[in-house]
Amino acid sequence: MEDAIISNEELLQELSDAIVSCKKDAVLAAVEKAKGVIEPSDIIEKGLAAGMNEVGTLFERGKLFLPHVMMAADAMTAGVESLKDLMPEGSESKMGVIVNGTVEGDVHDIGKSIVSTMLQSAGFEVHDIGRDVPVKNFIDKAKEVSANMVGLSALMTTTLQGQKDVIELLKEEGMRDGVKVMIGGAPATQAWADKIGADCYAENASEAVAKAKELLL
């Protein structure tokens, strides 16, 4: 049977394509097919997350719209959920706790939501506090959940200052040493991250996951 000789690359591509199709049943079927052949972590990172990145790109280009992105994120969550029983015991407890949100004055939500979904899928405990979030709310939430990292998204040049303000308040509260700060968003850059003293800058959701692992694991 030719079907039996399907490569891992093809299975991963199928997972990615299923996410891009935004259909939950297609995603679950692709996950079932990949189970036992590919490591659960690779199914998530190289299959589902790769598809979610593609969805983000298509959204930015105006090829997909917000409802599609939400459906894809929902399908990805379901796919990850169906792998839970295969994940090694305690794998999540080693991962960090992340508070993620878009800074005050900025109502852009989608990129930040994709980052939250992918961090969650990678095993982090993520508290997404939404968009247009006042500086103090980031601090309060970080205290409440004993966060190891705060993710700050800003999609407008005028709201970048909010990222700096959160870092300043973390310092004032004596929390900066124990909390890593990741920034992102279209106008953000590595140079800006260096200037305001953030621990890292992530250009996209995949990079956010890689940087979070680097800093927290």
mmCIF file of C-alpha atoms in Angstrom:
data_model
loop_
_atom_site.group_PDB
_atom_site.id
_atom_site.type_symbol
_atom_site.label_atom_id
_atom_site.label_comp_id
_atom_site.label_asym_id
_atom_site.label_seq_id
_atom_site.Cartn_x
_atom_site.Cartn_y
_atom_site.Cartn_z
ATOM 1 C CA MET A 1 0.000 0.000 0.000
ATOM 2 C CA GLU A 2 1.441 3.321 -1.031
ATOM 3 C CA ASP A 3 -0.458 5.142 1.718
ATOM 4 C CA ALA A 4 1.642 3.402 4.334
ATOM 5 C CA ILE A 5 4.834 4.922 2.993
ATOM 6 C CA ILE A 6 3.996 8.494 3.891
ATOM 7 C CA SER A 7 6.956 10.529 5.087
ATOM 8 C CA ASN A 8 7.082 12.579 8.265
ATOM 9 C CA GLU A 9 7.443 15.694 6.102
ATOM 10 C CA GLU A 10 4.161 14.892 4.379
ATOM 11 C CA LEU A 11 2.425 14.279 7.695
ATOM 12 C CA LEU A 12 3.705 17.590 9.064
ATOM 13 C CA GLN A 13 2.589 19.351 5.871
ATOM 14 C CA GLU A 14 -0.854 17.764 6.255
ATOM 15 C CA LEU A 15 -1.069 19.059 9.842
ATOM 16 C CA SER A 16 -0.045 22.537 8.725
ATOM 17 C CA ASP A 17 -2.506 22.529 5.796
ATOM 18 C CA ALA A 18 -5.310 21.364 8.092
ATOM 19 C CA ILE A 19 -4.722 24.387 10.358
ATOM 20 C CA VAL A 20 -4.702 26.718 7.329
ATOM 21 C CA SER A 21 -8.032 25.185 6.233
ATOM 22 C CA CYS A 22 -9.403 26.381 9.636
ATOM 23 C CA LYS A 23 -11.382 23.112 9.940
ATOM 24 C CA LYS A 24 -11.279 21.418 13.317
ATOM 25 C CA ASP A 25 -12.244 17.954 11.980
ATOM 26 C CA ALA A 26 -9.428 18.112 9.393
ATOM 27 C CA VAL A 27 -6.948 19.046 12.134
ATOM 28 C CA LEU A 28 -8.087 16.239 14.450
ATOM 29 C CA ALA A 29 -7.921 13.716 11.587
ATOM 30 C CA ALA A 30 -4.374 14.842 10.704
ATOM 31 C CA VAL A 31 -3.319 14.625 14.370
ATOM 32 C CA GLU A 32 -4.727 11.075 14.638
ATOM 33 C CA LYS A 33 -2.774 10.097 11.533
ATOM 34 C CA ALA A 34 0.467 11.537 12.911
ATOM 35 C CA LYS A 35 0.112 10.024 16.398
ATOM 36 C CA GLY A 36 2.547 7.187 17.007
ATOM 37 C CA VAL A 37 4.603 8.225 13.981
ATOM 38 C CA ILE A 38 5.786 11.678 15.045
ATOM 39 C CA GLU A 39 6.679 12.908 18.538
ATOM 40 C CA PRO A 40 3.782 14.904 20.090
ATOM 41 C CA SER A 41 6.060 17.942 20.555
ATOM 42 C CA ASP A 42 6.936 17.868 16.837
ATOM 43 C CA ILE A 43 3.281 17.455 15.852
ATOM 44 C CA ILE A 44 2.606 20.678 17.766
ATOM 45 C CA GLU A 45 5.682 22.712 16.852
ATOM 46 C CA LYS A 46 6.503 21.578 13.309
ATOM 47 C CA GLY A 47 2.954 20.801 12.200
ATOM 48 C CA LEU A 48 0.213 22.758 13.983
ATOM 49 C CA ALA A 49 2.310 25.790 14.958
ATOM 50 C CA ALA A 50 3.795 26.008 11.461
ATOM 51 C CA GLY A 51 0.245 26.134 10.109
ATOM 52 C CA MET A 52 -0.709 28.811 12.639
ATOM 53 C CA ASN A 53 2.244 30.927 11.498
ATOM 54 C CA GLU A 54 1.031 30.587 7.925
ATOM 55 C CA VAL A 55 -2.452 31.677 9.060
ATOM 56 C CA GLY A 56 -0.878 34.758 10.662
ATOM 57 C CA THR A 57 0.949 35.608 7.440
ATOM 58 C CA LEU A 58 -2.187 35.143 5.327
ATOM 59 C CA PHE A 59 -4.124 37.335 7.758
ATOM 60 C CA GLU A 60 -1.532 40.105 7.471
ATOM 61 C CA ARG A 61 -1.780 39.907 3.673
ATOM 62 C CA GLY A 62 -5.566 40.152 3.764
ATOM 63 C CA LYS A 63 -6.053 36.609 2.406
ATOM 64 C CA LEU A 64 -7.708 35.395 5.616
ATOM 65 C CA PHE A 65 -9.900 37.333 8.025
ATOM 66 C CA LEU A 66 -10.381 37.437 11.774
ATOM 67 C CA PRO A 67 -13.068 34.692 11.951
ATOM 68 C CA HIS A 68 -10.703 32.356 10.052
ATOM 69 C CA VAL A 69 -7.889 33.066 12.486
ATOM 70 C CA MET A 70 -10.113 32.407 15.488
ATOM 71 C CA MET A 71 -11.327 29.135 13.907
ATOM 72 C CA ALA A 72 -7.730 28.085 13.184
ATOM 73 C CA ALA A 73 -6.690 28.894 16.774
ATOM 74 C CA ASP A 74 -9.674 26.918 18.065
ATOM 75 C CA ALA A 75 -8.750 23.968 15.815
ATOM 76 C CA MET A 76 -5.149 24.120 17.014
ATOM 77 C CA THR A 77 -6.248 24.094 20.663
ATOM 78 C CA ALA A 78 -8.401 21.016 19.968
ATOM 79 C CA GLY A 79 -5.462 19.315 18.217
ATOM 80 C CA VAL A 80 -3.146 19.994 21.150
ATOM 81 C CA GLU A 81 -5.814 18.818 23.595
ATOM 82 C CA SER A 82 -6.061 15.484 21.779
ATOM 83 C CA LEU A 83 -2.315 14.977 22.330
ATOM 84 C CA LYS A 84 -2.401 15.650 26.078
ATOM 85 C CA ASP A 85 -2.477 11.953 27.011
ATOM 86 C CA LEU A 86 0.717 11.362 25.006
ATOM 87 C CA MET A 87 2.687 14.196 26.573
ATOM 88 C CA PRO A 88 5.205 13.132 29.228
ATOM 89 C CA GLU A 89 3.927 13.499 32.781
ATOM 90 C CA GLY A 90 4.919 16.751 34.384
ATOM 91 C CA SER A 91 6.180 18.228 31.139
ATOM 92 C CA GLU A 92 4.090 21.310 31.713
ATOM 93 C CA SER A 93 5.112 21.956 35.288
ATOM 94 C CA LYS A 94 8.667 22.676 34.153
ATOM 95 C CA MET A 95 7.476 25.354 31.768
ATOM 96 C CA GLY A 96 7.100 28.971 32.789
ATOM 97 C CA VAL A 97 4.109 31.159 33.567
ATOM 98 C CA ILE A 98 3.594 33.980 31.075
ATOM 99 C CA VAL A 99 1.328 37.029 31.208
ATOM 100 C CA ASN A 100 0.687 38.274 27.676
ATOM 101 C CA GLY A 101 -1.179 41.355 26.495
ATOM 102 C CA THR A 102 -1.302 44.367 24.183
ATOM 103 C CA VAL A 103 -0.308 47.622 25.871
ATOM 104 C CA GLU A 104 -2.611 50.494 26.763
ATOM 105 C CA GLY A 105 -3.988 52.577 23.897
ATOM 106 C CA ASP A 106 -3.533 49.737 21.408
ATOM 107 C CA VAL A 107 -6.554 47.660 20.374
ATOM 108 C CA HIS A 108 -4.702 45.238 18.089
ATOM 109 C CA ASP A 109 -5.327 41.727 19.252
ATOM 110 C CA ILE A 110 -4.675 39.158 16.592
ATOM 111 C CA GLY A 111 -0.869 38.800 16.581
ATOM 112 C CA LYS A 112 -0.838 38.706 20.358
ATOM 113 C CA SER A 113 -3.578 36.046 20.395
ATOM 114 C CA ILE A 114 -1.618 33.837 17.994
ATOM 115 C CA VAL A 115 1.463 34.189 20.215
ATOM 116 C CA SER A 116 -0.612 33.236 23.294
ATOM 117 C CA THR A 117 -2.067 30.184 21.517
ATOM 118 C CA MET A 118 1.361 29.002 20.398
ATOM 119 C CA LEU A 119 3.001 29.544 23.788
ATOM 120 C CA GLN A 120 0.156 27.601 25.371
ATOM 121 C CA SER A 121 0.546 24.831 22.805
ATOM 122 C CA ALA A 122 4.252 24.649 23.624
ATOM 123 C CA GLY A 123 3.324 23.888 27.238
ATOM 124 C CA PHE A 124 3.615 27.285 28.911
ATOM 125 C CA GLU A 125 0.928 28.471 31.312
ATOM 126 C CA VAL A 126 -0.343 31.593 29.552
ATOM 127 C CA HIS A 127 -2.574 34.299 30.982
ATOM 128 C CA ASP A 128 -3.743 36.435 28.049
ATOM 129 C CA ILE A 129 -5.050 39.690 29.533
ATOM 130 C CA GLY A 130 -6.272 41.096 26.232
ATOM 131 C CA ARG A 131 -5.672 44.411 24.499
ATOM 132 C CA ASP A 132 -5.527 48.055 25.575
ATOM 133 C CA VAL A 133 -4.198 46.890 28.950
ATOM 134 C CA PRO A 134 -3.186 49.554 31.518
ATOM 135 C CA VAL A 135 0.418 49.271 32.736
ATOM 136 C CA LYS A 136 -0.627 48.448 36.307
ATOM 137 C CA ASN A 137 -2.746 45.490 35.147
ATOM 138 C CA PHE A 138 0.341 43.733 33.765
ATOM 139 C CA ILE A 139 2.041 44.106 37.157
ATOM 140 C CA ASP A 140 -1.025 43.026 39.153
ATOM 141 C CA LYS A 141 -1.550 39.939 36.986
ATOM 142 C CA ALA A 142 2.154 39.010 37.115
ATOM 143 C CA LYS A 143 1.991 39.153 40.929
ATOM 144 C CA GLU A 144 -1.274 37.203 41.053
ATOM 145 C CA VAL A 145 -0.037 34.257 38.955
ATOM 146 C CA SER A 146 3.683 34.434 39.952
ATOM 147 C CA ALA A 147 4.662 35.010 36.321
ATOM 148 C CA ASN A 148 8.195 34.289 35.080
ATOM 149 C CA MET A 149 7.653 36.356 31.942
ATOM 150 C CA VAL A 150 5.542 39.239 30.655
ATOM 151 C CA GLY A 151 4.825 39.512 26.917
ATOM 152 C CA LEU A 152 4.125 43.042 25.658
ATOM 153 C CA SER A 153 2.646 43.623 22.232
ATOM 154 C CA ALA A 154 2.425 47.056 20.580
ATOM 155 C CA LEU A 155 1.278 47.492 17.002
ATOM 156 C CA MET A 156 1.558 51.269 16.719
ATOM 157 C CA THR A 157 4.592 53.527 17.097
ATOM 158 C CA THR A 158 2.555 55.702 19.457
ATOM 159 C CA THR A 159 1.956 52.813 21.885
ATOM 160 C CA LEU A 160 5.546 51.477 22.001
ATOM 161 C CA GLN A 161 6.146 53.682 25.059
ATOM 162 C CA GLY A 162 3.721 51.412 26.963
ATOM 163 C CA GLN A 163 6.275 48.587 26.743
ATOM 164 C CA LYS A 164 8.886 50.812 28.390
ATOM 165 C CA ASP A 165 6.398 51.895 31.075
ATOM 166 C CA VAL A 166 5.692 48.281 32.095
ATOM 167 C CA ILE A 167 9.425 47.579 32.451
ATOM 168 C CA GLU A 168 9.865 50.742 34.549
ATOM 169 C CA LEU A 169 6.998 49.747 36.866
ATOM 170 C CA LEU A 170 8.386 46.213 37.226
ATOM 171 C CA LYS A 171 11.629 47.834 38.423
ATOM 172 C CA GLU A 172 9.786 50.148 40.828
ATOM 173 C CA GLU A 173 7.935 47.165 42.284
ATOM 174 C CA GLY A 174 11.216 45.279 42.751
ATOM 175 C CA MET A 175 10.017 42.527 40.383
ATOM 176 C CA ARG A 176 12.285 43.065 37.396
ATOM 177 C CA ASP A 177 14.932 40.521 38.399
ATOM 178 C CA GLY A 178 12.393 37.709 38.659
ATOM 179 C CA VAL A 179 10.331 38.502 35.552
ATOM 180 C CA LYS A 180 11.625 38.276 31.978
ATOM 181 C CA VAL A 181 10.140 40.708 29.458
ATOM 182 C CA MET A 182 9.476 39.853 25.817
ATOM 183 C CA ILE A 183 8.299 42.536 23.400
ATOM 184 C CA GLY A 184 6.798 42.267 19.927
ATOM 185 C CA GLY A 185 4.632 44.018 17.367
ATOM 186 C CA ALA A 186 5.208 45.646 13.974
ATOM 187 C CA PRO A 187 7.043 48.814 15.120
ATOM 188 C CA ALA A 188 9.105 46.991 17.778
ATOM 189 C CA THR A 189 12.727 46.072 16.983
ATOM 190 C CA GLN A 190 15.719 44.491 18.682
ATOM 191 C CA ALA A 191 17.229 47.976 18.983
ATOM 192 C CA TRP A 192 14.101 49.173 20.848
ATOM 193 C CA ALA A 193 14.210 46.089 23.101
ATOM 194 C CA ASP A 194 17.854 46.891 23.947
ATOM 195 C CA LYS A 195 17.035 50.543 24.563
ATOM 196 C CA ILE A 196 14.223 49.861 27.056
ATOM 197 C CA GLY A 197 15.954 46.908 28.707
ATOM 198 C CA ALA A 198 13.631 44.107 27.542
ATOM 199 C CA ASP A 199 15.068 40.584 27.697
ATOM 200 C CA CYS A 200 14.105 39.737 24.140
ATOM 201 C CA TYR A 201 12.271 40.791 21.002
ATOM 202 C CA ALA A 202 10.277 38.304 18.925
ATOM 203 C CA GLU A 203 9.342 39.039 15.329
ATOM 204 C CA ASN A 204 6.658 36.365 15.080
ATOM 205 C CA ALA A 205 4.886 33.667 17.089
ATOM 206 C CA SER A 206 7.406 30.898 16.358
ATOM 207 C CA GLU A 207 10.235 33.138 17.455
ATOM 208 C CA ALA A 208 8.277 34.044 20.612
ATOM 209 C CA VAL A 209 8.070 30.359 21.559
ATOM 210 C CA ALA A 210 11.783 29.794 20.834
ATOM 211 C CA LYS A 211 12.826 32.870 22.852
ATOM 212 C CA ALA A 212 10.535 31.965 25.764
ATOM 213 C CA LYS A 213 12.067 28.484 25.907
ATOM 214 C CA GLU A 214 15.554 29.982 25.739
ATOM 215 C CA LEU A 215 14.871 32.321 28.659
ATOM 216 C CA LEU A 216 12.688 30.159 30.859
ATOM 217 C CA LEU A 217 13.836 26.558 30.452
#
